[in-house]
């Protein structure tokens, strides 16, 4: 049976019905990775032996008539900042090269309990700091839709793995758009859940008040299935709220926009968007109207003017504090020095790449006396104003439509030539992290050249189920994205 292109739900159903085995599904994924990934570099650690052994255990459970879980036999990959017991976890940095955790992140545990099979660790920007997946010590990941372009970042390897058909689903982390922007660039569906919806335990932190685990898949139904598996309270993460979650798959199955109030973000220069992305927004609005939603134009002046600056103040200040533990003595890469100060300097200079060092330096500056009072404290106040602006918006609307990125997938190397453009490209994605909102990157088809187009959907905090319901309705009308056609040629 041809397994390529099957959704996670179809694979799980097939394994339960004994149409094929979990081992066959896992071996098919591994074979595709071995065949193509030398060209795309989405996977940095392939766990072939462990994956096959796990798949066999799933098949044995099915044979005994046991309930194997909602994701039984489904192969998946996780970003390399998720702790995986017995499997190397490096954050794609020399600082953690060769480190093997002795425990699983809660998200990995939940996937395992649901019967999913981990087949590898996905490439990423070093310590999740980037928008292109070009800063990894393992080399850059290429976009399966166009190898001259980046897959986005920092979860570029996870998005590329789904787009390439290696796996039907993957996990990433999203601090300022690191799931949604790669999903948009690679032409798959990606979600940043509400802050506190999924446990962050076992994820190497970038900025704890912004980070969130996010699923990537080829369709909204699989996003909802992963949310059902992952979104649960966790005593190991005090920010992961212990409330009774709704059925996300049930919400997606309703797939309705009837009677919904959909806000369309205005007040920014639509001409600054690449034309296909502007057209995608118009198409999404037309679909909403056709499905029975009412459209209202809204402006978010505080958010649009201050979100990028606010985000980088908060994120880099947090990051400089979080990464202070990697000093060459307690954690991470060690380099000898003539004294303690030189040892610290050499260890951190050698262990961290240029982008990470840059962000640590800026973040440390932000937290020093004077700069803290004049920059960090005001940024935290602006963050509250942004949250309040969204609270007021969602008293009048059920969902917001806006862009994800101003541009289609970037050409390779652009980050080095114009880093400021990379930072400003986060203007639409950081807003969800600052306000703790759920957000979906939804594919809206492809350009004539085969590049993905997309829109971003946002909803009130903990309105993840309603967001998936609306996203599924738009996807039903627009169509789910297809797997990329891969080549082995240079």
Tab-separated table of C-alpha atoms in Angstrom:
chain	number	residue	atom	x	y	z
A	1	UNK	CA	0.000	0.000	0.000
A	2	UNK	CA	1.247	3.506	-0.840
A	3	UNK	CA	1.805	5.309	2.457
A	4	UNK	CA	3.225	8.560	1.095
A	5	UNK	CA	0.832	11.439	1.598
A	6	UNK	CA	-1.415	9.763	4.152
A	7	UNK	CA	-2.479	11.962	7.041
A	8	UNK	CA	-1.751	11.095	10.665
A	9	UNK	CA	-5.403	10.148	11.123
A	10	UNK	CA	-5.275	7.833	8.088
A	11	UNK	CA	-2.073	6.146	9.250
A	12	UNK	CA	-3.423	5.584	12.773
A	13	UNK	CA	-6.698	4.196	11.388
A	14	UNK	CA	-4.820	1.932	8.965
A	15	UNK	CA	-2.590	0.519	11.704
A	16	UNK	CA	-5.580	-0.094	14.003
A	17	UNK	CA	-7.477	-1.811	11.167
A	18	UNK	CA	-4.372	-3.882	10.315
A	19	UNK	CA	-4.329	-2.628	6.715
A	20	UNK	CA	-0.604	-2.085	7.223
A	21	UNK	CA	1.718	-2.139	10.205
A	22	UNK	CA	3.309	0.644	12.187
A	23	UNK	CA	6.669	-0.786	11.200
A	24	UNK	CA	5.796	-0.407	7.502
A	25	UNK	CA	4.756	3.210	8.041
A	26	UNK	CA	7.936	4.006	9.967
A	27	UNK	CA	10.227	2.251	7.477
A	28	UNK	CA	8.567	4.168	4.618
A	29	UNK	CA	9.368	7.463	6.361
A	30	UNK	CA	12.937	6.442	7.099
A	31	UNK	CA	13.460	5.314	3.502
A	32	UNK	CA	12.243	8.665	2.164
A	33	UNK	CA	14.535	10.562	4.520
A	34	UNK	CA	17.543	8.452	3.501
A	35	UNK	CA	16.724	8.966	-0.159
A	36	UNK	CA	16.214	12.724	-0.184
A	37	UNK	CA	17.462	14.435	2.951
A	38	UNK	CA	21.077	14.614	1.861
A	39	UNK	CA	19.792	17.395	-0.434
A	40	UNK	CA	17.380	19.124	1.970
A	41	UNK	CA	19.064	18.651	5.388
A	42	UNK	CA	15.877	18.778	7.447
A	43	UNK	CA	16.876	15.950	9.818
A	44	UNK	CA	19.971	16.198	12.028
A	45	UNK	CA	19.592	12.905	13.914
A	46	UNK	CA	17.844	9.853	12.447
A	47	UNK	CA	16.694	7.387	15.130
A	48	UNK	CA	16.248	4.347	12.901
A	49	UNK	CA	16.825	1.527	15.395
A	50	UNK	CA	14.802	3.161	18.164
A	51	UNK	CA	11.965	4.007	15.757
A	52	UNK	CA	11.682	0.498	14.321
A	53	UNK	CA	11.713	-0.989	17.833
A	54	UNK	CA	8.963	1.431	18.946
A	55	UNK	CA	6.884	0.607	15.858
A	56	UNK	CA	7.157	-3.102	16.582
A	57	UNK	CA	5.871	-2.518	20.111
A	58	UNK	CA	2.873	-0.649	18.673
A	59	UNK	CA	2.163	-3.567	16.303
A	60	UNK	CA	2.403	-6.034	19.194
A	61	UNK	CA	-0.123	-3.985	21.177
A	62	UNK	CA	-2.502	-3.946	18.188
A	63	UNK	CA	-2.103	-7.717	17.795
A	64	UNK	CA	-3.037	-8.202	21.468
A	65	UNK	CA	-6.191	-6.160	20.967
A	66	UNK	CA	-5.029	-3.295	23.171
A	67	UNK	CA	-5.871	0.355	22.579
A	68	UNK	CA	-2.687	1.650	20.928
A	69	UNK	CA	-3.485	5.375	21.139
A	70	UNK	CA	-4.834	8.133	18.898
A	71	UNK	CA	-1.538	8.361	16.968
A	72	UNK	CA	-0.637	4.691	16.855
A	73	UNK	CA	2.153	4.043	14.387
A	74	UNK	CA	2.324	7.660	13.184
A	75	UNK	CA	5.940	8.677	12.440
A	76	UNK	CA	6.930	12.192	13.496
A	77	UNK	CA	9.973	14.386	14.114
A	78	UNK	CA	10.685	16.995	16.789
A	79	UNK	CA	12.761	20.130	16.697
A	80	UNK	CA	16.233	19.628	18.151
A	81	UNK	CA	15.460	21.751	21.239
A	82	UNK	CA	13.066	19.094	22.622
A	83	UNK	CA	14.741	16.851	25.202
A	84	UNK	CA	14.627	13.225	24.057
A	85	UNK	CA	15.759	10.469	26.403
A	86	UNK	CA	18.775	8.633	25.035
A	87	UNK	CA	18.780	10.705	21.818
A	88	UNK	CA	21.155	13.592	21.194
A	89	UNK	CA	19.682	17.088	21.749
A	90	UNK	CA	21.909	19.956	20.654
A	91	UNK	CA	19.718	22.974	19.780
A	92	UNK	CA	21.906	22.797	16.634
A	93	UNK	CA	24.672	24.530	18.576
A	94	UNK	CA	28.286	23.664	19.346
A	95	UNK	CA	27.462	24.625	22.929
A	96	UNK	CA	25.401	21.415	23.364
A	97	UNK	CA	27.077	19.220	20.765
A	98	UNK	CA	26.812	15.567	21.769
A	99	UNK	CA	24.513	16.143	24.768
A	100	UNK	CA	22.118	13.253	25.430
A	101	UNK	CA	19.279	13.980	27.919
A	102	UNK	CA	18.136	11.373	30.416
A	103	UNK	CA	14.462	12.354	30.154
A	104	UNK	CA	11.821	13.222	27.565
A	105	UNK	CA	10.089	16.560	27.205
A	106	UNK	CA	6.444	16.320	28.269
A	107	UNK	CA	5.330	16.835	24.656
A	108	UNK	CA	7.468	13.874	23.563
A	109	UNK	CA	6.031	11.779	26.397
A	110	UNK	CA	2.472	12.629	25.321
A	111	UNK	CA	3.236	11.651	21.719
A	112	UNK	CA	4.714	8.359	22.889
A	113	UNK	CA	1.676	7.644	25.086
A	114	UNK	CA	-0.545	8.231	22.036
A	115	UNK	CA	1.404	5.617	20.056
A	116	UNK	CA	3.353	8.000	17.799
A	117	UNK	CA	6.876	6.967	16.771
A	118	UNK	CA	9.751	9.436	16.913
A	119	UNK	CA	12.016	8.934	13.902
A	120	UNK	CA	14.344	11.909	14.166
A	121	UNK	CA	15.353	15.345	15.380
A	122	UNK	CA	14.724	18.259	13.037
A	123	UNK	CA	17.142	21.019	12.058
A	124	UNK	CA	16.649	24.527	13.472
A	125	UNK	CA	18.268	27.916	13.885
A	126	UNK	CA	20.784	27.732	16.715
A	127	UNK	CA	18.968	27.953	20.062
A	128	UNK	CA	15.803	28.858	18.093
A	129	UNK	CA	17.184	32.327	17.290
A	130	UNK	CA	16.524	33.011	13.635
A	131	UNK	CA	14.085	33.104	10.750
A	132	UNK	CA	15.837	31.010	8.108
A	133	UNK	CA	17.308	27.776	9.612
A	134	UNK	CA	20.694	28.773	8.229
A	135	UNK	CA	22.583	29.185	11.533
A	136	UNK	CA	22.628	25.494	12.502
A	137	UNK	CA	25.993	23.803	13.104
A	138	UNK	CA	24.656	21.021	10.865
A	139	UNK	CA	24.256	23.380	7.912
A	140	UNK	CA	21.249	25.079	6.380
A	141	UNK	CA	17.929	23.373	5.616
A	142	UNK	CA	16.579	23.936	2.104
A	143	UNK	CA	12.938	24.594	1.274
A	144	UNK	CA	11.326	21.514	-0.360
A	145	UNK	CA	9.200	23.828	-2.538
A	146	UNK	CA	12.268	25.618	-3.953
A	147	UNK	CA	15.829	24.736	-2.962
A	148	UNK	CA	17.048	28.260	-3.709
A	149	UNK	CA	14.937	29.481	-0.773
A	150	UNK	CA	14.963	29.026	2.994
A	151	UNK	CA	12.287	27.029	4.854
A	152	UNK	CA	11.850	29.788	7.425
A	153	UNK	CA	12.843	29.542	11.043
A	154	UNK	CA	13.515	28.655	13.613
A	155	UNK	CA	11.497	25.415	13.210
A	156	UNK	CA	12.513	25.136	9.554
A	157	UNK	CA	13.516	21.492	9.747
A	158	UNK	CA	10.152	20.461	11.216
A	159	UNK	CA	8.209	22.355	8.537
A	160	UNK	CA	10.432	21.057	5.738
A	161	UNK	CA	10.028	17.468	6.965
A	162	UNK	CA	6.234	17.697	6.688
A	163	UNK	CA	6.339	19.498	3.326
A	164	UNK	CA	8.772	16.910	1.962
A	165	UNK	CA	6.492	14.039	2.987
A	166	UNK	CA	8.993	12.547	5.424
A	167	UNK	CA	6.341	12.553	8.152
A	168	UNK	CA	2.686	13.598	8.325
A	169	UNK	CA	3.224	15.678	11.489
A	170	UNK	CA	6.039	17.348	13.387
A	171	UNK	CA	6.588	19.428	16.511
A	172	UNK	CA	8.305	22.795	16.789
A	173	UNK	CA	8.534	25.672	19.222
A	174	UNK	CA	7.219	29.182	18.590
A	175	UNK	CA	8.650	32.221	20.384
A	176	UNK	CA	7.883	34.929	17.835
A	177	UNK	CA	6.614	32.997	14.819
A	178	UNK	CA	9.010	30.043	14.707
A	179	UNK	CA	6.273	27.510	13.854
A	180	UNK	CA	3.965	29.675	11.768
A	181	UNK	CA	6.505	31.390	9.514
A	182	UNK	CA	8.229	28.099	8.488
A	183	UNK	CA	4.817	26.525	7.948
A	184	UNK	CA	3.957	29.446	5.659
A	185	UNK	CA	7.254	29.270	3.754
A	186	UNK	CA	7.079	25.490	3.287
A	187	UNK	CA	3.383	25.289	2.424
A	188	UNK	CA	2.020	23.316	5.384
A	189	UNK	CA	-0.331	24.145	8.258
A	190	UNK	CA	1.168	25.265	11.567
A	191	UNK	CA	-0.232	26.369	14.912
A	192	UNK	CA	0.952	28.328	17.928
A	193	UNK	CA	-1.513	27.411	20.699
A	194	UNK	CA	-2.502	29.755	23.503
A	195	UNK	CA	0.254	30.349	26.031
A	196	UNK	CA	-0.236	27.751	28.775
A	197	UNK	CA	-2.110	25.319	26.544
A	198	UNK	CA	0.785	22.821	26.118
A	199	UNK	CA	3.548	22.039	28.602
A	200	UNK	CA	6.963	23.545	27.865
A	201	UNK	CA	8.738	21.146	30.243
A	202	UNK	CA	11.790	19.670	28.576
A	203	UNK	CA	12.044	22.333	25.864
A	204	UNK	CA	15.351	24.221	25.944
A	205	UNK	CA	14.122	27.744	26.598
A	206	UNK	CA	14.670	30.841	24.495
A	207	UNK	CA	12.238	33.221	26.236
A	208	UNK	CA	9.985	31.495	28.746
A	209	UNK	CA	7.189	34.066	28.737
A	210	UNK	CA	6.868	33.762	24.949
A	211	UNK	CA	7.797	30.143	24.086
A	212	UNK	CA	5.084	27.657	23.146
A	213	UNK	CA	5.113	24.166	21.632
A	214	UNK	CA	3.354	24.071	18.269
A	215	UNK	CA	2.267	21.284	15.874
A	216	UNK	CA	2.854	21.239	12.106
A	217	UNK	CA	0.872	19.098	9.672
A	218	UNK	CA	-0.420	18.927	6.120
A	219	UNK	CA	-4.007	19.626	7.214
A	220	UNK	CA	-5.980	21.260	10.015
A	221	UNK	CA	-7.532	17.962	11.110
A	222	UNK	CA	-4.102	16.634	12.050
A	223	UNK	CA	-3.292	19.859	13.905
A	224	UNK	CA	-6.433	19.311	15.971
A	225	UNK	CA	-5.518	15.664	16.613
A	226	UNK	CA	-2.098	16.693	17.924
A	227	UNK	CA	-3.716	19.334	20.100
A	228	UNK	CA	-5.929	16.658	21.670
A	229	UNK	CA	-2.791	14.655	22.482
A	230	UNK	CA	-0.571	17.513	23.675
A	231	UNK	CA	-2.861	20.051	25.355
A	232	UNK	CA	-3.029	18.820	28.933
A	233	UNK	CA	-2.029	20.245	32.298
A	234	UNK	CA	1.426	19.375	33.612
A	235	UNK	CA	2.672	19.754	37.216
A	236	UNK	CA	6.202	20.151	35.825
A	237	UNK	CA	5.179	23.410	34.112
A	238	UNK	CA	3.364	25.867	36.358
A	239	UNK	CA	2.461	28.025	33.343
A	240	UNK	CA	0.568	25.117	31.746
A	241	UNK	CA	-2.976	25.726	32.957
A	242	UNK	CA	-4.751	22.759	34.530
A	243	UNK	CA	-8.223	23.191	33.066
A	244	UNK	CA	-10.466	20.794	31.179
A	245	UNK	CA	-9.638	21.128	27.487
A	246	UNK	CA	-12.373	20.843	24.854
A	247	UNK	CA	-12.206	18.346	21.992
A	248	UNK	CA	-10.079	20.022	19.339
A	249	UNK	CA	-10.816	17.316	16.767
A	250	UNK	CA	-14.518	17.785	17.472
A	251	UNK	CA	-14.166	21.525	16.887
A	252	UNK	CA	-12.262	21.048	13.612
A	253	UNK	CA	-14.841	18.516	12.428
A	254	UNK	CA	-17.566	21.187	12.683
A	255	UNK	CA	-15.640	23.370	10.210
A	256	UNK	CA	-18.050	26.274	10.280
A	257	UNK	CA	-17.880	30.035	9.863
A	258	UNK	CA	-21.621	30.624	9.913
A	259	UNK	CA	-22.453	33.614	12.082
A	260	UNK	CA	-18.813	34.307	12.947
A	261	UNK	CA	-17.531	37.860	13.204
A	262	UNK	CA	-14.220	37.987	11.361
A	263	UNK	CA	-11.942	40.996	11.772
A	264	UNK	CA	-9.639	42.006	8.915
A	265	UNK	CA	-6.523	43.850	10.027
A	266	UNK	CA	-6.052	47.214	8.313
A	267	UNK	CA	-3.958	50.248	9.106
A	268	UNK	CA	-0.724	48.965	7.602
A	269	UNK	CA	0.678	49.326	4.103
A	270	UNK	CA	-0.863	46.503	2.050
A	271	UNK	CA	1.475	47.521	-0.745
A	272	UNK	CA	4.410	46.341	1.372
A	273	UNK	CA	3.192	42.739	1.054
A	274	UNK	CA	4.241	40.555	-1.847
A	275	UNK	CA	1.272	40.600	-4.268
A	276	UNK	CA	0.401	36.857	-3.917
A	277	UNK	CA	0.144	37.259	-0.131
A	278	UNK	CA	-2.154	40.256	-0.441
A	279	UNK	CA	-4.294	38.215	-2.853
A	280	UNK	CA	-4.352	35.337	-0.340
A	281	UNK	CA	-5.823	37.630	2.312
A	282	UNK	CA	-8.525	38.747	-0.117
A	283	UNK	CA	-9.299	35.121	-0.938
A	284	UNK	CA	-9.571	34.182	2.741
A	285	UNK	CA	-12.004	37.074	3.307
A	286	UNK	CA	-14.106	35.976	0.319
A	287	UNK	CA	-14.259	32.429	1.692
A	288	UNK	CA	-15.347	33.716	5.095
A	289	UNK	CA	-18.147	35.738	3.528
A	290	UNK	CA	-19.271	32.792	1.395
A	291	UNK	CA	-19.326	30.587	4.507
A	292	UNK	CA	-21.658	32.976	6.344
A	293	UNK	CA	-19.266	35.158	8.326
A	294	UNK	CA	-19.509	38.918	8.657
A	295	UNK	CA	-16.339	40.945	8.005
A	296	UNK	CA	-15.283	44.028	9.938
A	297	UNK	CA	-12.192	46.160	9.316
A	298	UNK	CA	-10.094	46.809	12.420
A	299	UNK	CA	-6.931	48.687	13.319
A	300	UNK	CA	-4.468	47.821	16.087
A	301	UNK	CA	-2.353	50.989	16.269
A	302	UNK	CA	-0.353	50.137	19.411
A	303	UNK	CA	0.297	46.593	18.270
A	304	UNK	CA	1.396	47.443	14.756
A	305	UNK	CA	3.642	50.313	15.793
A	306	UNK	CA	5.385	48.741	18.767
A	307	UNK	CA	5.181	44.928	18.526
A	308	UNK	CA	8.590	44.245	16.947
A	309	UNK	CA	10.510	46.557	19.298
A	310	UNK	CA	8.547	45.281	22.298
A	311	UNK	CA	9.137	41.665	21.295
A	312	UNK	CA	12.885	42.011	20.946
A	313	UNK	CA	13.210	43.884	24.250
A	314	UNK	CA	11.330	41.117	26.080
A	315	UNK	CA	12.765	38.144	24.184
A	316	UNK	CA	16.421	39.167	24.219
A	317	UNK	CA	16.353	40.229	27.849
A	318	UNK	CA	14.874	36.850	28.736
A	319	UNK	CA	17.327	34.987	26.484
A	320	UNK	CA	20.426	36.607	27.983
A	321	UNK	CA	19.274	35.432	31.410
A	322	UNK	CA	18.299	31.929	30.248
A	323	UNK	CA	21.547	31.270	28.408
A	324	UNK	CA	23.744	32.494	31.257
A	325	UNK	CA	23.944	28.926	32.553
A	326	UNK	CA	26.079	27.925	29.553
A	327	UNK	CA	29.333	29.156	31.056
A	328	UNK	CA	31.745	26.331	30.276
A	329	UNK	CA	31.638	24.932	33.812
A	330	UNK	CA	28.110	23.864	34.672
A	331	UNK	CA	26.687	23.341	31.180
A	332	UNK	CA	27.796	23.167	27.594
A	333	UNK	CA	31.017	23.544	25.644
A	334	UNK	CA	34.183	24.069	27.712
A	335	UNK	CA	37.370	25.861	26.653
A	336	UNK	CA	40.415	26.224	28.899
A	337	UNK	CA	41.668	29.667	29.926
A	338	UNK	CA	44.419	31.164	32.059
A	339	UNK	CA	41.819	32.302	34.577
A	340	UNK	CA	38.093	32.029	35.238
A	341	UNK	CA	37.184	35.123	33.228
A	342	UNK	CA	39.107	33.952	30.158
A	343	UNK	CA	37.570	30.485	30.444
A	344	UNK	CA	34.059	31.975	30.432
A	345	UNK	CA	34.843	34.177	27.437
A	346	UNK	CA	36.465	31.447	25.370
A	347	UNK	CA	33.789	28.865	26.187
A	348	UNK	CA	30.935	31.163	25.201
A	349	UNK	CA	32.711	32.617	22.155
A	350	UNK	CA	33.456	29.139	20.811
A	351	UNK	CA	30.178	27.540	21.879
A	352	UNK	CA	27.693	30.110	20.586
A	353	UNK	CA	27.302	31.169	16.963
A	354	UNK	CA	27.281	34.779	15.785
A	355	UNK	CA	23.509	35.338	15.900
A	356	UNK	CA	23.167	33.893	19.403
A	357	UNK	CA	26.123	35.946	20.690
A	358	UNK	CA	24.576	39.071	19.172
A	359	UNK	CA	21.237	38.477	20.890
A	360	UNK	CA	22.872	37.675	24.246
A	361	UNK	CA	24.904	40.897	24.098
A	362	UNK	CA	21.864	43.024	23.245
A	363	UNK	CA	19.776	41.277	25.900
A	364	UNK	CA	22.454	41.768	28.545
A	365	UNK	CA	22.638	45.452	27.664
A	366	UNK	CA	18.854	45.761	27.966
A	367	UNK	CA	18.982	44.351	31.513
A	368	UNK	CA	21.766	46.612	32.795
A	369	UNK	CA	21.022	49.593	35.021
A	370	UNK	CA	19.599	52.501	33.083
A	371	UNK	CA	18.716	50.489	30.015
A	372	UNK	CA	16.471	48.226	32.118
A	373	UNK	CA	14.435	51.194	33.394
A	374	UNK	CA	14.373	52.939	30.012
A	375	UNK	CA	13.790	49.984	27.703
A	376	UNK	CA	12.835	46.692	29.359
A	377	UNK	CA	10.303	48.066	31.853
A	378	UNK	CA	8.516	50.200	29.199
A	379	UNK	CA	8.467	47.158	26.886
A	380	UNK	CA	6.654	45.135	29.545
A	381	UNK	CA	4.102	47.932	29.904
A	382	UNK	CA	3.619	48.086	26.131
A	383	UNK	CA	3.153	44.324	26.124
A	384	UNK	CA	0.201	44.764	28.475
A	385	UNK	CA	-1.235	47.476	26.225
A	386	UNK	CA	-0.984	45.103	23.251
A	387	UNK	CA	-2.768	42.407	25.233
A	388	UNK	CA	-5.493	44.898	26.198
A	389	UNK	CA	-5.886	45.982	22.569
A	390	UNK	CA	-6.567	42.387	21.550
A	391	UNK	CA	-8.936	41.886	24.481
A	392	UNK	CA	-11.002	44.817	23.232
A	393	UNK	CA	-10.853	43.517	19.662
A	394	UNK	CA	-12.179	40.096	20.589
A	395	UNK	CA	-15.162	41.591	22.351
A	396	UNK	CA	-16.329	42.531	18.836
A	397	UNK	CA	-14.859	39.692	16.753
A	398	UNK	CA	-14.343	35.934	16.947
A	399	UNK	CA	-11.248	35.799	14.753
A	400	UNK	CA	-8.659	38.075	13.158
A	401	UNK	CA	-7.182	37.656	9.667
A	402	UNK	CA	-3.793	39.188	8.909
A	403	UNK	CA	-0.537	38.278	7.130
A	404	UNK	CA	2.131	35.982	8.549
A	405	UNK	CA	5.094	37.475	6.718
A	406	UNK	CA	5.289	40.460	4.375
A	407	UNK	CA	7.197	38.308	1.885
A	408	UNK	CA	7.158	34.918	0.220
A	409	UNK	CA	9.903	32.480	1.249
A	410	UNK	CA	13.218	34.331	1.338
A	411	UNK	CA	16.091	33.565	-0.991
A	412	UNK	CA	19.012	31.833	0.739
A	413	UNK	CA	21.581	34.191	2.220
A	414	UNK	CA	19.251	37.138	2.654
A	415	UNK	CA	19.628	37.000	6.438
A	416	UNK	CA	23.334	37.772	6.169
A	417	UNK	CA	22.841	40.542	3.619
A	418	UNK	CA	19.905	42.271	5.355
A	419	UNK	CA	19.398	41.062	8.964
A	420	UNK	CA	17.171	44.032	9.836
A	421	UNK	CA	14.685	42.880	7.200
A	422	UNK	CA	14.574	39.491	8.946
A	423	UNK	CA	13.709	41.143	12.266
A	424	UNK	CA	11.072	43.429	10.744
A	425	UNK	CA	9.549	40.399	9.010
A	426	UNK	CA	8.323	39.293	12.460
A	427	UNK	CA	5.883	42.199	12.718
A	428	UNK	CA	2.775	40.053	12.210
A	429	UNK	CA	3.827	36.888	14.062
A	430	UNK	CA	5.193	38.327	17.315
A	431	UNK	CA	1.800	39.802	18.209
A	432	UNK	CA	0.358	36.386	19.104
A	433	UNK	CA	3.266	35.580	21.425
A	434	UNK	CA	3.185	38.944	23.188
A	435	UNK	CA	-0.551	38.577	23.886
A	436	UNK	CA	-0.492	34.794	24.496
A	437	UNK	CA	-3.034	34.155	21.725
A	438	UNK	CA	-3.626	31.054	19.589
A	439	UNK	CA	-2.657	31.515	15.964
A	440	UNK	CA	-2.738	29.336	12.837
A	441	UNK	CA	-0.654	29.629	9.689
A	442	UNK	CA	-3.008	28.508	6.930
A	443	UNK	CA	-1.908	27.661	3.401
A	444	UNK	CA	-3.978	29.366	0.671
A	445	UNK	CA	-2.484	27.670	-2.380
A	446	UNK	CA	0.632	28.306	-4.467
A	447	UNK	CA	1.938	30.848	-6.939
A	448	UNK	CA	2.588	29.967	-10.578
A	449	UNK	CA	6.222	29.346	-9.557
A	450	UNK	CA	5.109	26.905	-6.857
A	451	UNK	CA	5.717	29.109	-3.822
A	452	UNK	CA	3.206	28.812	-0.955
A	453	UNK	CA	0.768	31.618	-0.132
A	454	UNK	CA	-0.825	31.918	3.281
A	455	UNK	CA	-2.748	33.871	5.888
A	456	UNK	CA	-2.622	34.067	9.660
A	457	UNK	CA	-5.686	33.519	11.831
A	458	UNK	CA	-5.824	34.609	15.490
A	459	UNK	CA	-8.446	34.089	18.199
A	460	UNK	CA	-8.909	34.973	21.891
A	461	UNK	CA	-6.675	33.248	24.422
A	462	UNK	CA	-7.857	29.683	25.040
A	463	UNK	CA	-10.126	29.990	22.028
A	464	UNK	CA	-7.991	27.385	20.258
A	465	UNK	CA	-10.956	25.127	19.516
A	466	UNK	CA	-12.939	27.919	17.863
A	467	UNK	CA	-9.862	28.913	15.865
A	468	UNK	CA	-9.445	25.365	14.543
A	469	UNK	CA	-13.145	25.261	13.647
A	470	UNK	CA	-12.749	28.404	11.511
A	471	UNK	CA	-9.421	27.281	10.031
A	472	UNK	CA	-10.912	23.957	8.985
A	473	UNK	CA	-13.772	25.756	7.213
A	474	UNK	CA	-11.370	27.928	5.232
A	475	UNK	CA	-9.178	24.918	4.414
A	476	UNK	CA	-12.216	22.987	3.188
A	477	UNK	CA	-12.917	25.757	0.679
A	478	UNK	CA	-9.308	26.496	-0.269
A	479	UNK	CA	-7.993	22.926	-0.201
A	480	UNK	CA	-5.239	21.391	1.901
A	481	UNK	CA	-1.650	21.742	0.611
A	482	UNK	CA	0.008	18.915	-1.289
A	483	UNK	CA	3.387	17.307	-0.565
A	484	UNK	CA	6.354	18.771	-2.421
A	485	UNK	CA	7.842	16.939	-5.375
A	486	UNK	CA	11.407	16.205	-4.342
A	487	UNK	CA	14.474	15.796	-6.528
A	488	UNK	CA	17.799	14.080	-5.926
A	489	UNK	CA	19.611	16.253	-8.475
A	490	UNK	CA	22.082	18.973	-7.505
